[in-house]
JSON list of C-alpha atoms in Angstrom, two decimals:
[
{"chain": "A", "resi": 1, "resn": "UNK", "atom": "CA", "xyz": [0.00, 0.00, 0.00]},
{"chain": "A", "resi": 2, "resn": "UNK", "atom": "CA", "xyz": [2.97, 2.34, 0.96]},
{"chain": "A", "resi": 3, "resn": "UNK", "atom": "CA", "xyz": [4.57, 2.18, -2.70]},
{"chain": "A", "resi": 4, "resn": "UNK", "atom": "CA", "xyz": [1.57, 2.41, -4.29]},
{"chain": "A", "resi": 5, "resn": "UNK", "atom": "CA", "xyz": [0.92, 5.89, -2.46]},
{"chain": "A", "resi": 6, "resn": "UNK", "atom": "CA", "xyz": [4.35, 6.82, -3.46]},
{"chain": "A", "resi": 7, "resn": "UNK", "atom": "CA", "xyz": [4.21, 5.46, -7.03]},
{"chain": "A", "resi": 8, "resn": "UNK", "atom": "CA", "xyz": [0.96, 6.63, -8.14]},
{"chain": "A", "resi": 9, "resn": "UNK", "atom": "CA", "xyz": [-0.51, 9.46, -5.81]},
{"chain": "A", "resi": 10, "resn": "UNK", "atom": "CA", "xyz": [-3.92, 10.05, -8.18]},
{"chain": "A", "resi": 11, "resn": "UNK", "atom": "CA", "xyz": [-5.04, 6.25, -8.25]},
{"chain": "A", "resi": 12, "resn": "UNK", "atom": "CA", "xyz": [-3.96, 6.06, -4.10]},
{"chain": "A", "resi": 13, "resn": "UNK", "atom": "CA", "xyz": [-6.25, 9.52, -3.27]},
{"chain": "A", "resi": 14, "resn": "UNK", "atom": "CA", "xyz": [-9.21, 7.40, -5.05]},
{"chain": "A", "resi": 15, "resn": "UNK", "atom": "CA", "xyz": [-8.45, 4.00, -3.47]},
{"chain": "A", "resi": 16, "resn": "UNK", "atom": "CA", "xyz": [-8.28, 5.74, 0.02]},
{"chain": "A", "resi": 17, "resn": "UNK", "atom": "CA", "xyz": [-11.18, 8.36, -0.80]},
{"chain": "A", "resi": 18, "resn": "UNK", "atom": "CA", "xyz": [-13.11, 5.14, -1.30]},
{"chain": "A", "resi": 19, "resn": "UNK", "atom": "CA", "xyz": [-12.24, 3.03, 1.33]},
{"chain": "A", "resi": 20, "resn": "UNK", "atom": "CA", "xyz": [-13.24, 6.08, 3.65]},
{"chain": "A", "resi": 21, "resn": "UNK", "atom": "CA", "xyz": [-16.71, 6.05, 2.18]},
{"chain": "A", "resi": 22, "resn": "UNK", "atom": "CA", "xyz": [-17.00, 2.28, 3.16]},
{"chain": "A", "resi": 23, "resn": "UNK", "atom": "CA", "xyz": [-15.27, 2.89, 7.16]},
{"chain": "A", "resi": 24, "resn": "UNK", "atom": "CA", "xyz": [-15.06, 6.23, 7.82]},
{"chain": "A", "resi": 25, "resn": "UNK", "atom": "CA", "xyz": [-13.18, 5.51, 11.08]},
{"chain": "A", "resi": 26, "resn": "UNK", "atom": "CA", "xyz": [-10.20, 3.62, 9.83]},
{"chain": "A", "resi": 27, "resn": "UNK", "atom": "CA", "xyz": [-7.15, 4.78, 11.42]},
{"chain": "A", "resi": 28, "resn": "UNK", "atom": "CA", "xyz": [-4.95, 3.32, 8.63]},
{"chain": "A", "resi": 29, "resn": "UNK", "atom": "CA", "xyz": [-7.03, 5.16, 5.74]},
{"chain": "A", "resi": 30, "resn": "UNK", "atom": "CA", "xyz": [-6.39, 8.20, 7.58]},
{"chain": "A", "resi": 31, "resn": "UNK", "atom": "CA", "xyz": [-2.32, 7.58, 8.30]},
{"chain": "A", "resi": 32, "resn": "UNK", "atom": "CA", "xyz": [-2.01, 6.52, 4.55]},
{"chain": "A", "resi": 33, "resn": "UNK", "atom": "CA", "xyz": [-3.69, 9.77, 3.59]},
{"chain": "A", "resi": 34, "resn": "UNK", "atom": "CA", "xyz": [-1.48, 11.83, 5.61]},
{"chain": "A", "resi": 35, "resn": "UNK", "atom": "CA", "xyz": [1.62, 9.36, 3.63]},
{"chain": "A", "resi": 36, "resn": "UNK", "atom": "CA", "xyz": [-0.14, 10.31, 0.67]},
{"chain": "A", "resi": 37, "resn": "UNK", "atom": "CA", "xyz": [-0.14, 14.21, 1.44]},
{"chain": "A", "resi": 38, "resn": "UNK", "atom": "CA", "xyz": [3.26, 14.16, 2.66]},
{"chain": "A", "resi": 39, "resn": "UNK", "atom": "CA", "xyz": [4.61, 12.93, -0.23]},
{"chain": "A", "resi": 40, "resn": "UNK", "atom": "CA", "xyz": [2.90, 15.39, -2.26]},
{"chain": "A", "resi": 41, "resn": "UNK", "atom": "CA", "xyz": [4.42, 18.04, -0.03]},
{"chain": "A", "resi": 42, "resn": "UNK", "atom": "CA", "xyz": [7.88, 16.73, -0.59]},
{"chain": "A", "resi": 43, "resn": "UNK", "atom": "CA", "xyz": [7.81, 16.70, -4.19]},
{"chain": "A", "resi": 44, "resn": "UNK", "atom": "CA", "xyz": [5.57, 19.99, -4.31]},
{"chain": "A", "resi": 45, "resn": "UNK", "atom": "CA", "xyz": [7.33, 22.85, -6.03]},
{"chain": "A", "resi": 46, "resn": "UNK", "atom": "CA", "xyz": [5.76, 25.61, -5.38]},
{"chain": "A", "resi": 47, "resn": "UNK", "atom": "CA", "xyz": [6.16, 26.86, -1.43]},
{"chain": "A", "resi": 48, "resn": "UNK", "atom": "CA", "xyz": [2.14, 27.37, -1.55]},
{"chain": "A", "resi": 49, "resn": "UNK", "atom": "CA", "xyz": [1.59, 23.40, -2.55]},
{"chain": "A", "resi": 50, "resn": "UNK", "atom": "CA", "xyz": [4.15, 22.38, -0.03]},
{"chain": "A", "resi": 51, "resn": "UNK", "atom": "CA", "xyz": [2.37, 24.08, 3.05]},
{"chain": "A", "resi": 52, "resn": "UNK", "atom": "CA", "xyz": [-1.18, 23.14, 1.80]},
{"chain": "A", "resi": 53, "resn": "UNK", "atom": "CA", "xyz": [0.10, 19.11, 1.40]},
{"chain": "A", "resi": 54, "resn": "UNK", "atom": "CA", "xyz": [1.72, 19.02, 4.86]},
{"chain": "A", "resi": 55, "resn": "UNK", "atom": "CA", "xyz": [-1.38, 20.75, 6.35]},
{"chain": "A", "resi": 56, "resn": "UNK", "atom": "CA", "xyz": [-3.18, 18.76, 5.10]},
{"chain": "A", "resi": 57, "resn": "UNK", "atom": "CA", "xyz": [-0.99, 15.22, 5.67]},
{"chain": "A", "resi": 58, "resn": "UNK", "atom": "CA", "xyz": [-1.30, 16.37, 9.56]},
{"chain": "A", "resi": 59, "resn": "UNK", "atom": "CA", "xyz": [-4.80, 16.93, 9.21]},
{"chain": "A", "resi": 60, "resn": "UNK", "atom": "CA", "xyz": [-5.01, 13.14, 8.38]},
{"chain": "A", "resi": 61, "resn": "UNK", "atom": "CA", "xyz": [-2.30, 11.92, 10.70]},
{"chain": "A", "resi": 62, "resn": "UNK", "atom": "CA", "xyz": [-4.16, 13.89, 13.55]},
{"chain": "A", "resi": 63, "resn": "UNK", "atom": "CA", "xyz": [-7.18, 12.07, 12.51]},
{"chain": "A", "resi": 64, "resn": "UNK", "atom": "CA", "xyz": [-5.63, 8.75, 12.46]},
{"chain": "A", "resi": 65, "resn": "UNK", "atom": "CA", "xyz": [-4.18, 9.44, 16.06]},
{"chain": "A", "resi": 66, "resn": "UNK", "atom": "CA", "xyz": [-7.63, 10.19, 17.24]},
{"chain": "A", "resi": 67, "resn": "UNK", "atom": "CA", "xyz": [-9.16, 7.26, 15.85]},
{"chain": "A", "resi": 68, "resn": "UNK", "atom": "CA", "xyz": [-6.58, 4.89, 17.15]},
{"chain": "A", "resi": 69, "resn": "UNK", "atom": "CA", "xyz": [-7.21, 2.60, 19.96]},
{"chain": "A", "resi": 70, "resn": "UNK", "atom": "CA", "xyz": [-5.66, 2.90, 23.52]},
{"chain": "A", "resi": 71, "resn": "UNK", "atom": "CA", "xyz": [-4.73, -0.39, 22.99]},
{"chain": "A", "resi": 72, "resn": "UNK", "atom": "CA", "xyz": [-2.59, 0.43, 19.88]},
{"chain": "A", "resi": 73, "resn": "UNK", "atom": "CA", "xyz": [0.36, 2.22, 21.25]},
{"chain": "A", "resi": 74, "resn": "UNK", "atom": "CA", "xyz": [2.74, 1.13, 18.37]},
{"chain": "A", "resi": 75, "resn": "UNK", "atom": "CA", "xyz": [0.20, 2.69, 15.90]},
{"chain": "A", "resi": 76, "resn": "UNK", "atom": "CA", "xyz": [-0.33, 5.79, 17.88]},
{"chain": "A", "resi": 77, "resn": "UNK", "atom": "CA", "xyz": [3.51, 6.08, 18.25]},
{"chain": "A", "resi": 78, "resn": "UNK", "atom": "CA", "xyz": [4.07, 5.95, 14.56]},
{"chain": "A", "resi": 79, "resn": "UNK", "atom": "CA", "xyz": [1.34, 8.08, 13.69]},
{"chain": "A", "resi": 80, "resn": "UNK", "atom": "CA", "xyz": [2.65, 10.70, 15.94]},
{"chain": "A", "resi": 81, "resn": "UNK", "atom": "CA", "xyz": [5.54, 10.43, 14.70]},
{"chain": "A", "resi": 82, "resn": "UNK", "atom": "CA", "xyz": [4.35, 11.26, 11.01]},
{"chain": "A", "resi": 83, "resn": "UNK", "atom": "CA", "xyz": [2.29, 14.29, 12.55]},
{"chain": "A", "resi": 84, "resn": "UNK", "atom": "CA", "xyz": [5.30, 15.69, 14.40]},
{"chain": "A", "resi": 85, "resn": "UNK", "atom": "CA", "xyz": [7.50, 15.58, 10.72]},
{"chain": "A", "resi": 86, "resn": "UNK", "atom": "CA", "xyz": [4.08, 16.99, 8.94]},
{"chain": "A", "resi": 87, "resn": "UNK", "atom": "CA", "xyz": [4.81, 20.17, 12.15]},
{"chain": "A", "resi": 88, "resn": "UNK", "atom": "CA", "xyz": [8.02, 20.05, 11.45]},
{"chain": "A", "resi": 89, "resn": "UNK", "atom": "CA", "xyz": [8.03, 20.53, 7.55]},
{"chain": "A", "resi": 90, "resn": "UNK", "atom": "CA", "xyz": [5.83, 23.68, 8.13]},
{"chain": "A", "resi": 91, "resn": "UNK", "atom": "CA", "xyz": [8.59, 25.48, 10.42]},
{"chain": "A", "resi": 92, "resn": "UNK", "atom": "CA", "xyz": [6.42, 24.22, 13.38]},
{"chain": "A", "resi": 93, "resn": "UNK", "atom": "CA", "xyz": [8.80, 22.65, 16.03]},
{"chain": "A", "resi": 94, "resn": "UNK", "atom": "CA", "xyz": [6.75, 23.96, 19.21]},
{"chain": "A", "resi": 95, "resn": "UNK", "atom": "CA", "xyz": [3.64, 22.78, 17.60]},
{"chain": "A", "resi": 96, "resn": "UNK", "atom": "CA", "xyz": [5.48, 19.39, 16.72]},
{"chain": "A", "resi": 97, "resn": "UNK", "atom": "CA", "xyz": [6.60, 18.73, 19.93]},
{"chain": "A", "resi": 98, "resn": "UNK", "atom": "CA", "xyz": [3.28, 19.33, 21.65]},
{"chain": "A", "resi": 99, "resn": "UNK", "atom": "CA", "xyz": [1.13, 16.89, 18.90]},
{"chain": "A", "resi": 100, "resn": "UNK", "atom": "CA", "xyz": [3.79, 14.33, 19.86]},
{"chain": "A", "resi": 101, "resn": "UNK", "atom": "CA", "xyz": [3.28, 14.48, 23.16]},
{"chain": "A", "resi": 102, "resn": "UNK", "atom": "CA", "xyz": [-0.65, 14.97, 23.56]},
{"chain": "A", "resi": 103, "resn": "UNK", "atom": "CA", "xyz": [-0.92, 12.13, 21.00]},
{"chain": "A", "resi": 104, "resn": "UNK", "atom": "CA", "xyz": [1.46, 9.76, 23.66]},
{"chain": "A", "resi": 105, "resn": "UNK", "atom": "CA", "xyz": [-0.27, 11.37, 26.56]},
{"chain": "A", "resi": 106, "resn": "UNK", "atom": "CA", "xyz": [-3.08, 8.70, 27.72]},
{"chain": "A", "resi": 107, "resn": "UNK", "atom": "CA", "xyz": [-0.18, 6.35, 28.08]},
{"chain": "A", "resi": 108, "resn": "UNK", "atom": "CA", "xyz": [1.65, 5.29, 30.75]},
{"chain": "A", "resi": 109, "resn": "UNK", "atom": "CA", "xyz": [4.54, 7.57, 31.33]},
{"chain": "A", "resi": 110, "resn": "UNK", "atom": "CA", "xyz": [7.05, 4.64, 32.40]},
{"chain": "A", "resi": 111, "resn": "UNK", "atom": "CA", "xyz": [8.69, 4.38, 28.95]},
{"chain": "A", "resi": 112, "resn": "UNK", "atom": "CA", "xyz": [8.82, 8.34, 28.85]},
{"chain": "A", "resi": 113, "resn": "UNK", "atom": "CA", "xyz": [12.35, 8.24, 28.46]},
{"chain": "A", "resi": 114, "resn": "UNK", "atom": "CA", "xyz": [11.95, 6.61, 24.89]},
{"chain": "A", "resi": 115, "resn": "UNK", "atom": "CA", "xyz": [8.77, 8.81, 23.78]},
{"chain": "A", "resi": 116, "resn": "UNK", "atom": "CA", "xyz": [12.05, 11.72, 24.76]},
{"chain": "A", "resi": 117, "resn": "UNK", "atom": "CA", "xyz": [14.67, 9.78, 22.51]},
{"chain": "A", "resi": 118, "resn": "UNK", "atom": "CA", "xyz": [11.73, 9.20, 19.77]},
{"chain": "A", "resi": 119, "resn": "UNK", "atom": "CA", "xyz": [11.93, 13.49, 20.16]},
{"chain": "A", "resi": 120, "resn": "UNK", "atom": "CA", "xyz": [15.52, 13.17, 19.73]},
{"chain": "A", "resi": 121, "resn": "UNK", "atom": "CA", "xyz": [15.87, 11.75, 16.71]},
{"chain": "A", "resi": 122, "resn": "UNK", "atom": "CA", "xyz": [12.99, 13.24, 14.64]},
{"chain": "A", "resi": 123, "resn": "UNK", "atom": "CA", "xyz": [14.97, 16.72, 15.63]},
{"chain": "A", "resi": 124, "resn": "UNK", "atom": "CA", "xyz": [18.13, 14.74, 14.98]},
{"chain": "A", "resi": 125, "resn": "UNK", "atom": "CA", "xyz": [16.40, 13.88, 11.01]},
{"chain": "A", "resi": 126, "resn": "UNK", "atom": "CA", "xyz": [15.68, 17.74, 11.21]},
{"chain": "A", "resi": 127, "resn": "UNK", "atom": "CA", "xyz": [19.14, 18.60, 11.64]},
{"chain": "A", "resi": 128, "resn": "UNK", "atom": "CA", "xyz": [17.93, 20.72, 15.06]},
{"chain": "A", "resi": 129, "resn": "UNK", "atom": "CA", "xyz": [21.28, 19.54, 17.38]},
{"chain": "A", "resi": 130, "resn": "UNK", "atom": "CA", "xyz": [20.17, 21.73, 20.02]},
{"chain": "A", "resi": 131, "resn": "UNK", "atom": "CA", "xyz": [16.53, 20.45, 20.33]},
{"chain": "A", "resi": 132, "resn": "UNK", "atom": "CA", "xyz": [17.90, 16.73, 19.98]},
{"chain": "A", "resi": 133, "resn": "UNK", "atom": "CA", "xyz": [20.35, 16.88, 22.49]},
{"chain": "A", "resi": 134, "resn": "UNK", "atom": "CA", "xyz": [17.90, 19.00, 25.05]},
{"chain": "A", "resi": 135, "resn": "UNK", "atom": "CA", "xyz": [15.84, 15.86, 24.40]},
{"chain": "A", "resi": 136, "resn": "UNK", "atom": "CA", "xyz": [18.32, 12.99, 25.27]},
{"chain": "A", "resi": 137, "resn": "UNK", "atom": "CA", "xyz": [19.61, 14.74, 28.19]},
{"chain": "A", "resi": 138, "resn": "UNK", "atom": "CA", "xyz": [16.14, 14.50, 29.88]},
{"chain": "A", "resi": 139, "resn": "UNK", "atom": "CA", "xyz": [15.78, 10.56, 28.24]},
{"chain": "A", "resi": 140, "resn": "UNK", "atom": "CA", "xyz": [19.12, 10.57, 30.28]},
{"chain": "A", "resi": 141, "resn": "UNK", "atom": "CA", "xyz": [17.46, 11.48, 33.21]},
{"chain": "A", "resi": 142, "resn": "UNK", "atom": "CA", "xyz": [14.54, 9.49, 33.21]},
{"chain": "A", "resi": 143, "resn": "UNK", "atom": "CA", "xyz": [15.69, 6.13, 31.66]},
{"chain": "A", "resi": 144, "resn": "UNK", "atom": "CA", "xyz": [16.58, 2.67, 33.60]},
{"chain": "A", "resi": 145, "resn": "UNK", "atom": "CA", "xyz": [20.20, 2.47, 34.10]},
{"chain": "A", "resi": 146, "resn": "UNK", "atom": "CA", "xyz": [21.34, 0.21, 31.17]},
{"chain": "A", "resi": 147, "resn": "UNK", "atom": "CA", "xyz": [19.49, 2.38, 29.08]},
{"chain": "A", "resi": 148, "resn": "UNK", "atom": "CA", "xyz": [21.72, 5.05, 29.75]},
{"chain": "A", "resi": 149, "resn": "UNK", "atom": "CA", "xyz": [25.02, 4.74, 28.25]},
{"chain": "A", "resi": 150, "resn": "UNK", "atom": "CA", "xyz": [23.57, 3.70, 24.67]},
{"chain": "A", "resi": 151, "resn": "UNK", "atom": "CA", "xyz": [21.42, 7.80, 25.15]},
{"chain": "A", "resi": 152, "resn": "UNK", "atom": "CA", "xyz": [24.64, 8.92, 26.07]},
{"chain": "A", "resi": 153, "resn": "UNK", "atom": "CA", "xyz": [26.51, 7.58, 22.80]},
{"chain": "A", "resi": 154, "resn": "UNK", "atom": "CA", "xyz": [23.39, 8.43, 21.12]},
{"chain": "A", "resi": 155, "resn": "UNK", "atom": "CA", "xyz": [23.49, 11.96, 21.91]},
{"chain": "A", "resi": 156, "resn": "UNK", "atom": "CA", "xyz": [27.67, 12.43, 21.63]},
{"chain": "A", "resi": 157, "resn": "UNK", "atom": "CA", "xyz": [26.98, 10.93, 17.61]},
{"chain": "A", "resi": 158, "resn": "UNK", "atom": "CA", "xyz": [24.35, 13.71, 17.08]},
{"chain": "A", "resi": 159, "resn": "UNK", "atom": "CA", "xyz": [26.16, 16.41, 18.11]},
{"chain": "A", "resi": 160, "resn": "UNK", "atom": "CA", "xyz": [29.68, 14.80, 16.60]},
{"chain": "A", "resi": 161, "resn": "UNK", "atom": "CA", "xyz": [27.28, 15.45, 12.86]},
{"chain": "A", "resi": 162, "resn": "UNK", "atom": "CA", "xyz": [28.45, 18.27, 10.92]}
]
């Protein structure tokens, strides 16, 4: 499904437009639509097409964070994820931070440390060292001890990046 949103945007918007009018509350339609949009927006050239794709591939990711199941965190993880990058490709970091986080927010907060290194490395993929590192050093803080030193090598390879 994933290459054929990539391959052939058009025929995927139908195929997903579709399968929305048979479930309207599939998660999956939803995070593929966001996929879809967010390709768009990377191959948009025009600055207007680019902000109207990713707007509208967070629209969809929101949607399919929503729609997810408390039981799902693996889903809702990735899907946040996709919504923080969507923030993130509109010059939104404080807005991408804070979808990540409300998204991962009805969870238990004993793996918070990782949701923290998740933050890390989506600023890391941004090429924001400061942000990434801020992150880690609190994933630092928070995670189980033999967590740590693989955070701290984590975090000395980010900032080693040119």
């Amino acid at each position: 499904v994933e290459l054929l949103v990539s391959n052939s945007p058009q025929e995927s918007f139908a195929w997903l437009s579709r399968s929305l009018e048979l479930c309207r509350n599939s998660h999956r339609t939803y995070a593929l639509l966001g996929d879809l949009f967010f390709h768009k927006g990377l191959a948009a050239q025009e600055s207007g097409d680019r902000v109207a794709s990713f707007g509208s591939a967070g629209i969809n990711y929101q949607r399919a964070v929503d729609m997810v199941g408390r039981d799902d965190l693996a889903a809702t993880s990735r899907y946040a994820a996709a919504l923080w990058k969507s923030h993130a490709k509109l010059g939104q970091p404080a807005e991408a931070v804070a979808a990540y986080e409300k998204a991962l927010d009805p969870y238990p907060r004993t793996n918070r440390w990782k949701n923290l290194e998740t933050l890390a490395r989506l600023f890391s993929e941004m090429n924001d060292k400061t942000n990434a590192a801020a992150h880690l050093q609190r994933a630092i803080a928070l995670a189980p001890a033999d967590k740590r030193a693989g955070l701290v090598k984590l975090k000395s390879e980010i900032l080693a990046r040119p």
